[in-house]
Each structure stands twice: as C-alpha cells, then as structure tokens.
PDB file of C-alpha atoms in Angstrom:
ATOM      1  CA  UNK A   1     -81.147  30.463 186.440  1.00  0.00           C
ATOM      2  CA  UNK A   2     -80.145  27.057 187.906  1.00  0.00           C
ATOM      3  CA  UNK A   3     -76.510  26.812 189.220  1.00  0.00           C
ATOM      4  CA  UNK A   4     -74.550  23.632 188.603  1.00  0.00           C
ATOM      5  CA  UNK A   5     -71.645  22.341 190.583  1.00  0.00           C
ATOM      6  CA  UNK A   6     -69.298  19.838 189.151  1.00  0.00           C
ATOM      7  CA  UNK A   7     -65.845  18.571 190.355  1.00  0.00           C
ATOM      8  CA  UNK A   8     -63.111  20.556 188.942  1.00  0.00           C
ATOM      9  CA  UNK A   9     -61.152  17.940 187.746  1.00  0.00           C
ATOM     10  CA  UNK A  10     -60.994  13.995 187.196  1.00  0.00           C
ATOM     11  CA  UNK A  11     -58.289  11.630 185.788  1.00  0.00           C
ATOM     12  CA  UNK A  12     -58.975   8.159 184.354  1.00  0.00           C
ATOM     13  CA  UNK A  13     -57.382   5.422 182.491  1.00  0.00           C
ATOM     14  CA  UNK A  14     -58.049   4.200 179.110  1.00  0.00           C
ATOM     15  CA  UNK A  15     -60.678   1.844 178.943  1.00  0.00           C
ATOM     16  CA  UNK A  16     -62.481   2.768 182.339  1.00  0.00           C
ATOM     17  CA  UNK A  17     -66.007   4.065 182.841  1.00  0.00           C
ATOM     18  CA  UNK A  18     -65.844   7.626 183.832  1.00  0.00           C
ATOM     19  CA  UNK A  19     -68.771   9.184 185.715  1.00  0.00           C
ATOM     20  CA  UNK A  20     -69.095  12.874 186.214  1.00  0.00           C
ATOM     21  CA  UNK A  21     -71.730  14.062 188.642  1.00  0.00           C
ATOM     22  CA  UNK A  22     -73.211  17.582 188.504  1.00  0.00           C
ATOM     23  CA  UNK A  23     -75.338  19.127 191.264  1.00  0.00           C
ATOM     24  CA  UNK A  24     -78.214  21.488 190.355  1.00  0.00           C
ATOM     25  CA  UNK A  25     -80.097  21.818 193.588  1.00  0.00           C
ATOM     26  CA  UNK A  26     -82.408  24.617 192.298  1.00  0.00           C
ATOM     27  CA  UNK A  27     -83.674  23.020 188.958  1.00  0.00           C
ATOM     28  CA  UNK A  28     -86.814  24.362 187.924  1.00  0.00           C
ATOM     29  CA  UNK A  29     -89.686  22.135 186.683  1.00  0.00           C
ATOM     30  CA  UNK A  30     -89.213  22.773 183.021  1.00  0.00           C
ATOM     31  CA  UNK A  31     -85.608  22.564 182.963  1.00  0.00           C
ATOM     32  CA  UNK A  32     -83.533  20.148 180.933  1.00  0.00           C
ATOM     33  CA  UNK A  33     -80.287  18.818 181.825  1.00  0.00           C
ATOM     34  CA  UNK A  34     -77.558  19.082 178.882  1.00  0.00           C
ATOM     35  CA  UNK A  35     -74.272  17.997 178.825  1.00  0.00           C
ATOM     36  CA  UNK A  36     -71.489  19.536 176.471  1.00  0.00           C
ATOM     37  CA  UNK A  37     -67.856  18.617 175.935  1.00  0.00           C
ATOM     38  CA  UNK A  38     -65.182  21.145 174.818  1.00  0.00           C
ATOM     39  CA  UNK A  39     -61.698  20.499 173.397  1.00  0.00           C
ATOM     40  CA  UNK A  40     -59.028  23.316 173.730  1.00  0.00           C
ATOM     41  CA  UNK A  41     -59.857  25.995 171.172  1.00  0.00           C
ATOM     42  CA  UNK A  42     -63.144  24.565 170.021  1.00  0.00           C
ATOM     43  CA  UNK A  43     -66.733  25.347 170.746  1.00  0.00           C
ATOM     44  CA  UNK A  44     -68.639  23.156 173.035  1.00  0.00           C
ATOM     45  CA  UNK A  45     -70.023  19.903 171.458  1.00  0.00           C
ATOM     46  CA  UNK A  46     -73.490  18.683 172.298  1.00  0.00           C
ATOM     47  CA  UNK A  47     -73.179  15.227 174.225  1.00  0.00           C
ATOM     48  CA  UNK A  48     -76.675  14.286 175.734  1.00  0.00           C
ATOM     49  CA  UNK A  49     -79.762  15.947 177.174  1.00  0.00           C
ATOM     50  CA  UNK A  50     -82.316  14.601 179.632  1.00  0.00           C
ATOM     51  CA  UNK A  51     -85.242  15.404 181.731  1.00  0.00           C
ATOM     52  CA  UNK A  52     -85.598  12.352 184.131  1.00  0.00           C
ATOM     53  CA  UNK A  53     -84.521   8.743 184.683  1.00  0.00           C
ATOM     54  CA  UNK A  54     -82.141   7.709 182.234  1.00  0.00           C
ATOM     55  CA  UNK A  55     -81.141   8.652 178.466  1.00  0.00           C
ATOM     56  CA  UNK A  56     -78.576   6.877 176.668  1.00  0.00           C
ATOM     57  CA  UNK A  57     -76.971   7.334 173.130  1.00  0.00           C
ATOM     58  CA  UNK A  58     -74.285   6.175 171.010  1.00  0.00           C
ATOM     59  CA  UNK A  59     -71.386   8.065 173.247  1.00  0.00           C
ATOM     60  CA  UNK A  60     -72.876   8.488 176.730  1.00  0.00           C
ATOM     61  CA  UNK A  61     -75.551   7.857 179.176  1.00  0.00           C
ATOM     62  CA  UNK A  62     -77.258  10.253 181.524  1.00  0.00           C
ATOM     63  CA  UNK A  63     -78.674   9.232 184.899  1.00  0.00           C
ATOM     64  CA  UNK A  64     -81.155  11.654 186.617  1.00  0.00           C
ATOM     65  CA  UNK A  65     -82.652  10.542 189.882  1.00  0.00           C
ATOM     66  CA  UNK A  66     -86.131  11.405 190.652  1.00  0.00           C
ATOM     67  CA  UNK A  67     -85.563  14.482 192.681  1.00  0.00           C
ATOM     68  CA  UNK A  68     -83.568  15.924 189.534  1.00  0.00           C
ATOM     69  CA  UNK A  69     -81.464  17.739 191.966  1.00  0.00           C
ATOM     70  CA  UNK A  70     -78.167  16.196 190.473  1.00  0.00           C
ATOM     71  CA  UNK A  71     -77.273  14.183 187.230  1.00  0.00           C
ATOM     72  CA  UNK A  72     -74.401  11.997 186.172  1.00  0.00           C
ATOM     73  CA  UNK A  73     -72.917  11.758 182.880  1.00  0.00           C
ATOM     74  CA  UNK A  74     -71.244   8.358 182.306  1.00  0.00           C
ATOM     75  CA  UNK A  75     -68.595   7.535 179.475  1.00  0.00           C
ATOM     76  CA  UNK A  76     -67.853   4.064 178.739  1.00  0.00           C
ATOM     77  CA  UNK A  77     -64.674   2.832 178.076  1.00  0.00           C
ATOM     78  CA  UNK A  78     -62.868   6.271 177.810  1.00  0.00           C
ATOM     79  CA  UNK A  79     -60.103   6.668 175.401  1.00  0.00           C
ATOM     80  CA  UNK A  80     -57.196   9.516 175.327  1.00  0.00           C
ATOM     81  CA  UNK A  81     -59.467  11.429 172.963  1.00  0.00           C
ATOM     82  CA  UNK A  82     -62.173  12.079 175.462  1.00  0.00           C
ATOM     83  CA  UNK A  83     -59.620  14.247 177.349  1.00  0.00           C
ATOM     84  CA  UNK A  84     -61.539  17.488 177.522  1.00  0.00           C
ATOM     85  CA  UNK A  85     -63.665  19.584 179.636  1.00  0.00           C
ATOM     86  CA  UNK A  86     -67.286  18.527 180.173  1.00  0.00           C
ATOM     87  CA  UNK A  87     -69.940  21.159 181.116  1.00  0.00           C
ATOM     88  CA  UNK A  88     -73.139  20.324 182.659  1.00  0.00           C
ATOM     89  CA  UNK A  89     -76.032  22.876 181.943  1.00  0.00           C
ATOM     90  CA  UNK A  90     -79.422  23.372 183.257  1.00  0.00           C
ATOM     91  CA  UNK A  91     -81.930  25.357 181.212  1.00  0.00           C
ATOM     92  CA  UNK A  92     -85.606  26.075 180.435  1.00  0.00           C
ATOM     93  CA  UNK A  93     -87.449  25.350 177.079  1.00  0.00           C
ATOM     94  CA  UNK A  94     -87.959  28.652 175.824  1.00  0.00           C
ATOM     95  CA  UNK A  95     -86.201  29.841 172.838  1.00  0.00           C
ATOM     96  CA  UNK A  96     -84.428  32.816 174.803  1.00  0.00           C
ATOM     97  CA  UNK A  97     -83.293  30.800 177.799  1.00  0.00           C
ATOM     98  CA  UNK A  98     -79.677  31.575 178.341  1.00  0.00           C
ATOM     99  CA  UNK A  99     -77.128  28.829 179.615  1.00  0.00           C
ATOM    100  CA  UNK A 100     -74.554  30.054 182.507  1.00  0.00           C
ATOM    101  CA  UNK A 101     -71.755  27.898 182.308  1.00  0.00           C
ATOM    102  CA  UNK A 102     -70.231  26.735 185.336  1.00  0.00           C
ATOM    103  CA  UNK A 103     -66.402  25.597 186.169  1.00  0.00           C
ATOM    104  CA  UNK A 104     -66.843  22.431 184.413  1.00  0.00           C
ATOM    105  CA  UNK A 105     -64.960  19.293 184.807  1.00  0.00           C
ATOM    106  CA  UNK A 106     -61.654  18.810 183.109  1.00  0.00           C
ATOM    107  CA  UNK A 107     -61.225  15.194 182.352  1.00  0.00           C
ATOM    108  CA  UNK A 108     -57.828  13.705 181.852  1.00  0.00           C
ATOM    109  CA  UNK A 109     -57.608  10.207 180.437  1.00  0.00           C
ATOM    110  CA  UNK A 110     -54.237   8.445 181.192  1.00  0.00           C
ATOM    111  CA  UNK A 111     -52.768   5.682 178.821  1.00  0.00           C
TER     112      UNK A 111
ATOM    113  CA  UNK B   1     -77.247  17.843 163.709  1.00  0.00           C
ATOM    114  CA  UNK B   2     -77.387  21.517 163.358  1.00  0.00           C
ATOM    115  CA  UNK B   3     -74.296  23.460 162.222  1.00  0.00           C
ATOM    116  CA  UNK B   4     -73.322  26.646 163.193  1.00  0.00           C
ATOM    117  CA  UNK B   5     -70.297  28.451 161.675  1.00  0.00           C
ATOM    118  CA  UNK B   6     -67.915  31.376 162.660  1.00  0.00           C
ATOM    119  CA  UNK B   7     -65.899  33.607 160.541  1.00  0.00           C
ATOM    120  CA  UNK B   8     -63.072  34.116 160.831  1.00  0.00           C
ATOM    121  CA  UNK B   9     -61.568  31.267 163.033  1.00  0.00           C
ATOM    122  CA  UNK B  10     -58.783  33.599 163.856  1.00  0.00           C
ATOM    123  CA  UNK B  11     -57.816  37.162 163.645  1.00  0.00           C
ATOM    124  CA  UNK B  12     -55.004  39.544 164.568  1.00  0.00           C
ATOM    125  CA  UNK B  13     -55.508  43.229 164.499  1.00  0.00           C
ATOM    126  CA  UNK B  14     -53.679  46.251 165.964  1.00  0.00           C
ATOM    127  CA  UNK B  15     -54.879  48.062 168.998  1.00  0.00           C
ATOM    128  CA  UNK B  16     -57.635  50.686 168.123  1.00  0.00           C
ATOM    129  CA  UNK B  17     -59.092  48.927 165.429  1.00  0.00           C
ATOM    130  CA  UNK B  18     -62.349  47.146 165.093  1.00  0.00           C
ATOM    131  CA  UNK B  19     -62.923  43.670 164.261  1.00  0.00           C
ATOM    132  CA  UNK B  20     -66.127  42.085 163.140  1.00  0.00           C
ATOM    133  CA  UNK B  21     -67.042  38.258 163.752  1.00  0.00           C
ATOM    134  CA  UNK B  22     -69.863  36.301 161.961  1.00  0.00           C
ATOM    135  CA  UNK B  23     -71.868  33.765 163.438  1.00  0.00           C
ATOM    136  CA  UNK B  24     -74.172  31.754 161.006  1.00  0.00           C
ATOM    137  CA  UNK B  25     -76.535  28.814 161.464  1.00  0.00           C
ATOM    138  CA  UNK B  26     -76.136  27.094 158.260  1.00  0.00           C
ATOM    139  CA  UNK B  27     -79.107  24.619 158.122  1.00  0.00           C
ATOM    140  CA  UNK B  28     -81.607  26.133 160.329  1.00  0.00           C
ATOM    141  CA  UNK B  29     -83.060  29.283 161.505  1.00  0.00           C
ATOM    142  CA  UNK B  30     -82.347  30.820 164.829  1.00  0.00           C
ATOM    143  CA  UNK B  31     -84.238  33.605 166.318  1.00  0.00           C
ATOM    144  CA  UNK B  32     -82.075  34.035 169.180  1.00  0.00           C
ATOM    145  CA  UNK B  33     -78.058  33.443 169.256  1.00  0.00           C
ATOM    146  CA  UNK B  34     -75.752  33.992 172.265  1.00  0.00           C
ATOM    147  CA  UNK B  35     -72.179  35.407 172.376  1.00  0.00           C
ATOM    148  CA  UNK B  36     -69.729  34.004 174.714  1.00  0.00           C
ATOM    149  CA  UNK B  37     -65.933  34.956 175.659  1.00  0.00           C
ATOM    150  CA  UNK B  38     -63.585  32.487 176.904  1.00  0.00           C
ATOM    151  CA  UNK B  39     -60.198  33.222 178.345  1.00  0.00           C
ATOM    152  CA  UNK B  40     -57.464  30.630 178.492  1.00  0.00           C
ATOM    153  CA  UNK B  41     -58.397  27.822 181.097  1.00  0.00           C
ATOM    154  CA  UNK B  42     -61.555  29.377 182.053  1.00  0.00           C
ATOM    155  CA  UNK B  43     -65.120  28.674 181.505  1.00  0.00           C
ATOM    156  CA  UNK B  44     -67.366  30.312 178.997  1.00  0.00           C
ATOM    157  CA  UNK B  45     -68.793  33.533 179.830  1.00  0.00           C
ATOM    158  CA  UNK B  46     -71.889  34.734 178.474  1.00  0.00           C
ATOM    159  CA  UNK B  47     -71.544  38.243 176.875  1.00  0.00           C
ATOM    160  CA  UNK B  48     -75.107  38.793 175.332  1.00  0.00           C
ATOM    161  CA  UNK B  49     -78.163  37.345 173.757  1.00  0.00           C
ATOM    162  CA  UNK B  50     -78.663  38.411 170.225  1.00  0.00           C
ATOM    163  CA  UNK B  51     -82.111  38.561 169.090  1.00  0.00           C
ATOM    164  CA  UNK B  52     -83.182  38.731 165.233  1.00  0.00           C
ATOM    165  CA  UNK B  53     -84.532  42.029 164.416  1.00  0.00           C
ATOM    166  CA  UNK B  54     -84.210  43.519 167.866  1.00  0.00           C
ATOM    167  CA  UNK B  55     -81.734  44.937 170.176  1.00  0.00           C
ATOM    168  CA  UNK B  56     -79.337  42.519 171.894  1.00  0.00           C
ATOM    169  CA  UNK B  57     -79.400  41.886 175.538  1.00  0.00           C
ATOM    170  CA  UNK B  58     -76.227  42.334 177.391  1.00  0.00           C
ATOM    171  CA  UNK B  59     -74.993  40.790 180.495  1.00  0.00           C
ATOM    172  CA  UNK B  60     -73.928  42.634 183.455  1.00  0.00           C
ATOM    173  CA  UNK B  61     -70.491  44.179 183.104  1.00  0.00           C
ATOM    174  CA  UNK B  62     -70.464  43.738 179.495  1.00  0.00           C
ATOM    175  CA  UNK B  63     -69.925  47.203 177.348  1.00  0.00           C
ATOM    176  CA  UNK B  64     -72.708  47.333 174.686  1.00  0.00           C
ATOM    177  CA  UNK B  65     -70.678  50.058 172.994  1.00  0.00           C
ATOM    178  CA  UNK B  66     -67.632  48.218 172.646  1.00  0.00           C
ATOM    179  CA  UNK B  67     -69.250  44.840 171.643  1.00  0.00           C
ATOM    180  CA  UNK B  68     -71.738  45.804 168.906  1.00  0.00           C
ATOM    181  CA  UNK B  69     -74.074  42.817 168.025  1.00  0.00           C
ATOM    182  CA  UNK B  70     -76.314  42.811 165.001  1.00  0.00           C
ATOM    183  CA  UNK B  71     -78.850  39.919 164.130  1.00  0.00           C
ATOM    184  CA  UNK B  72     -79.993  41.177 160.941  1.00  0.00           C
ATOM    185  CA  UNK B  73     -81.394  37.894 159.578  1.00  0.00           C
ATOM    186  CA  UNK B  74     -82.538  34.446 161.094  1.00  0.00           C
ATOM    187  CA  UNK B  75     -79.123  32.977 160.151  1.00  0.00           C
ATOM    188  CA  UNK B  76     -76.834  35.601 160.960  1.00  0.00           C
ATOM    189  CA  UNK B  77     -75.486  37.345 164.022  1.00  0.00           C
ATOM    190  CA  UNK B  78     -72.383  39.671 163.961  1.00  0.00           C
ATOM    191  CA  UNK B  79     -70.384  40.726 166.843  1.00  0.00           C
ATOM    192  CA  UNK B  80     -68.109  43.732 166.136  1.00  0.00           C
ATOM    193  CA  UNK B  81     -65.314  44.477 168.845  1.00  0.00           C
ATOM    194  CA  UNK B  82     -64.749  48.375 168.523  1.00  0.00           C
ATOM    195  CA  UNK B  83     -61.458  49.833 169.316  1.00  0.00           C
ATOM    196  CA  UNK B  84     -60.147  46.722 170.399  1.00  0.00           C
ATOM    197  CA  UNK B  85     -57.355  46.608 172.981  1.00  0.00           C
ATOM    198  CA  UNK B  86     -54.939  43.666 174.269  1.00  0.00           C
ATOM    199  CA  UNK B  87     -57.355  43.140 176.910  1.00  0.00           C
ATOM    200  CA  UNK B  88     -59.937  42.083 174.674  1.00  0.00           C
ATOM    201  CA  UNK B  89     -57.983  39.258 173.125  1.00  0.00           C
ATOM    202  CA  UNK B  90     -59.739  36.037 173.892  1.00  0.00           C
ATOM    203  CA  UNK B  91     -61.752  33.192 172.315  1.00  0.00           C
ATOM    204  CA  UNK B  92     -65.191  34.234 171.082  1.00  0.00           C
ATOM    205  CA  UNK B  93     -67.840  31.631 170.713  1.00  0.00           C
ATOM    206  CA  UNK B  94     -71.632  31.969 169.561  1.00  0.00           C
ATOM    207  CA  UNK B  95     -74.369  29.572 169.871  1.00  0.00           C
ATOM    208  CA  UNK B  96     -77.951  29.344 168.400  1.00  0.00           C
ATOM    209  CA  UNK B  97     -80.972  27.528 169.374  1.00  0.00           C
ATOM    210  CA  UNK B  98     -83.227  26.529 166.539  1.00  0.00           C
ATOM    211  CA  UNK B  99     -86.508  28.412 166.467  1.00  0.00           C
ATOM    212  CA  UNK B 100     -89.217  26.049 167.565  1.00  0.00           C
ATOM    213  CA  UNK B 101     -86.843  23.101 167.417  1.00  0.00           C
ATOM    214  CA  UNK B 102     -84.848  21.038 170.133  1.00  0.00           C
ATOM    215  CA  UNK B 103     -83.894  22.592 173.469  1.00  0.00           C
ATOM    216  CA  UNK B 104     -80.129  22.196 172.820  1.00  0.00           C
ATOM    217  CA  UNK B 105     -78.077  25.185 171.701  1.00  0.00           C
ATOM    218  CA  UNK B 106     -75.523  24.601 168.885  1.00  0.00           C
ATOM    219  CA  UNK B 107     -72.226  26.120 169.162  1.00  0.00           C
ATOM    220  CA  UNK B 108     -70.008  27.531 166.662  1.00  0.00           C
ATOM    221  CA  UNK B 109     -66.293  26.724 166.554  1.00  0.00           C
ATOM    222  CA  UNK B 110     -64.898  29.856 167.924  1.00  0.00           C
ATOM    223  CA  UNK B 111     -62.961  32.851 166.928  1.00  0.00           C
ATOM    224  CA  UNK B 112     -59.641  33.553 168.456  1.00  0.00           C
ATOM    225  CA  UNK B 113     -59.034  37.282 168.429  1.00  0.00           C
ATOM    226  CA  UNK B 114     -55.474  38.572 169.413  1.00  0.00           C
ATOM    227  CA  UNK B 115     -55.042  42.568 169.594  1.00  0.00           C
ATOM    228  CA  UNK B 116     -51.488  43.727 169.384  1.00  0.00           C
TER     229      UNK B 116
END
C-alpha cells in the first residue's frame, strides 16, 4: 500500500492559488492518485483523480510529474469555503483495493 | 456522481447497547464497501472491508466481534457496534466503489455515534 506524505497545514488568503503537494515515493505502476476534500462532520468528497501529467476539472488541477512520485493539487482562487482538510490517496484499480488515509493537509483560507 | 447514504446521521445510545449503522449505494451497485472511523481532528482510520455475500475483512486491531459487518446486498452494508461504550463514540464513515466502474471511492456523509 502506497504511503503518502503531505504538509500538515497551510494558510492562504482569498483569491490566491493554493498548491498542495503530496509525496508517494512507492507508488505502483497501476496506482491512480486521487484527492479528496473533507469538511468537519462530513464524509470526504472527491475532487480529482489522475494517473500522469495533468488533469483539470471545474474545481481543481492535478499535476503529476513523469516519475509519479509526487503530485500537486492546485486550487485556483480559493475562497473561505475552501477551508477544509485535503487528502491525497494512492490506490490500485481493483475493486477491493483499500485506501489508507494519511494526515491530510488542513487548509485555512483567510479573508 | 454516485451517491452513498448513511443512516442514521447521528445516534446517541446508552453504554452496553448495540447500534446499527446502514450504508447504501443509491444509484450504483457496490460489491465492496469500506468502513472508517474518525476521531476529532484526526484522519480516517480504515476499520474493515465489506464484501457482498462474504465475510468482512478487518484491519489489525479492530475487534470483529464488537464491530459486526453485514453486506447482504449489492447496495447495502451495515455496521453494528455491539455493547457500545463511551470510547466507541466517534464519527463512522462508509465508502463504496462501483462494481466495474470508476476507480474512485464514494463516501457517505458519516454517522456521529455518542455513547453515554
């Protein structure tokens, strides 16, 4: 099971771009990288998933270098409502593959 | 996107009683569901993997006789906390992955259990 390492916390101001980097040095060939957002007393919410290079959706971008040993979640122009914990997860493609959550990154967006 | 529901959203019970938490995949079938526990300000901890039609697989340190898991259909898994004690008070979250579908897990909204 691939282990992930993220910064424990980050602060940002409204309107800024936030980049959260995750290290996953022992990622396996078949592993995908997935990011989730969690608000207090709620279940994690899927943000974005990728395998290599760059993936973009309506809320975020995910940058994955060629060696895939790290990834960066980019949140453009954050708002106060983006204050949450962000988890980077690395997992296989089998239906029974289980995620092991790391510490996550606690992002606080300031006015 | 796929939706996972949990019931109840919160429950308060007396010490020594049992509590059942349901996890449903509303618009997809899930051969495998997962149960997590989360204490305040901490990350999610995987408790067990629930497999439809077979026994659950528990993570090391999780008492299978205390946390009974049943996955009787492709859309429903239940977690029963037996003889609950105050230390079992926590936020319980389930997730499901669509059978043969995308690779991401869809998480339920969680159930807050408080044992008095």
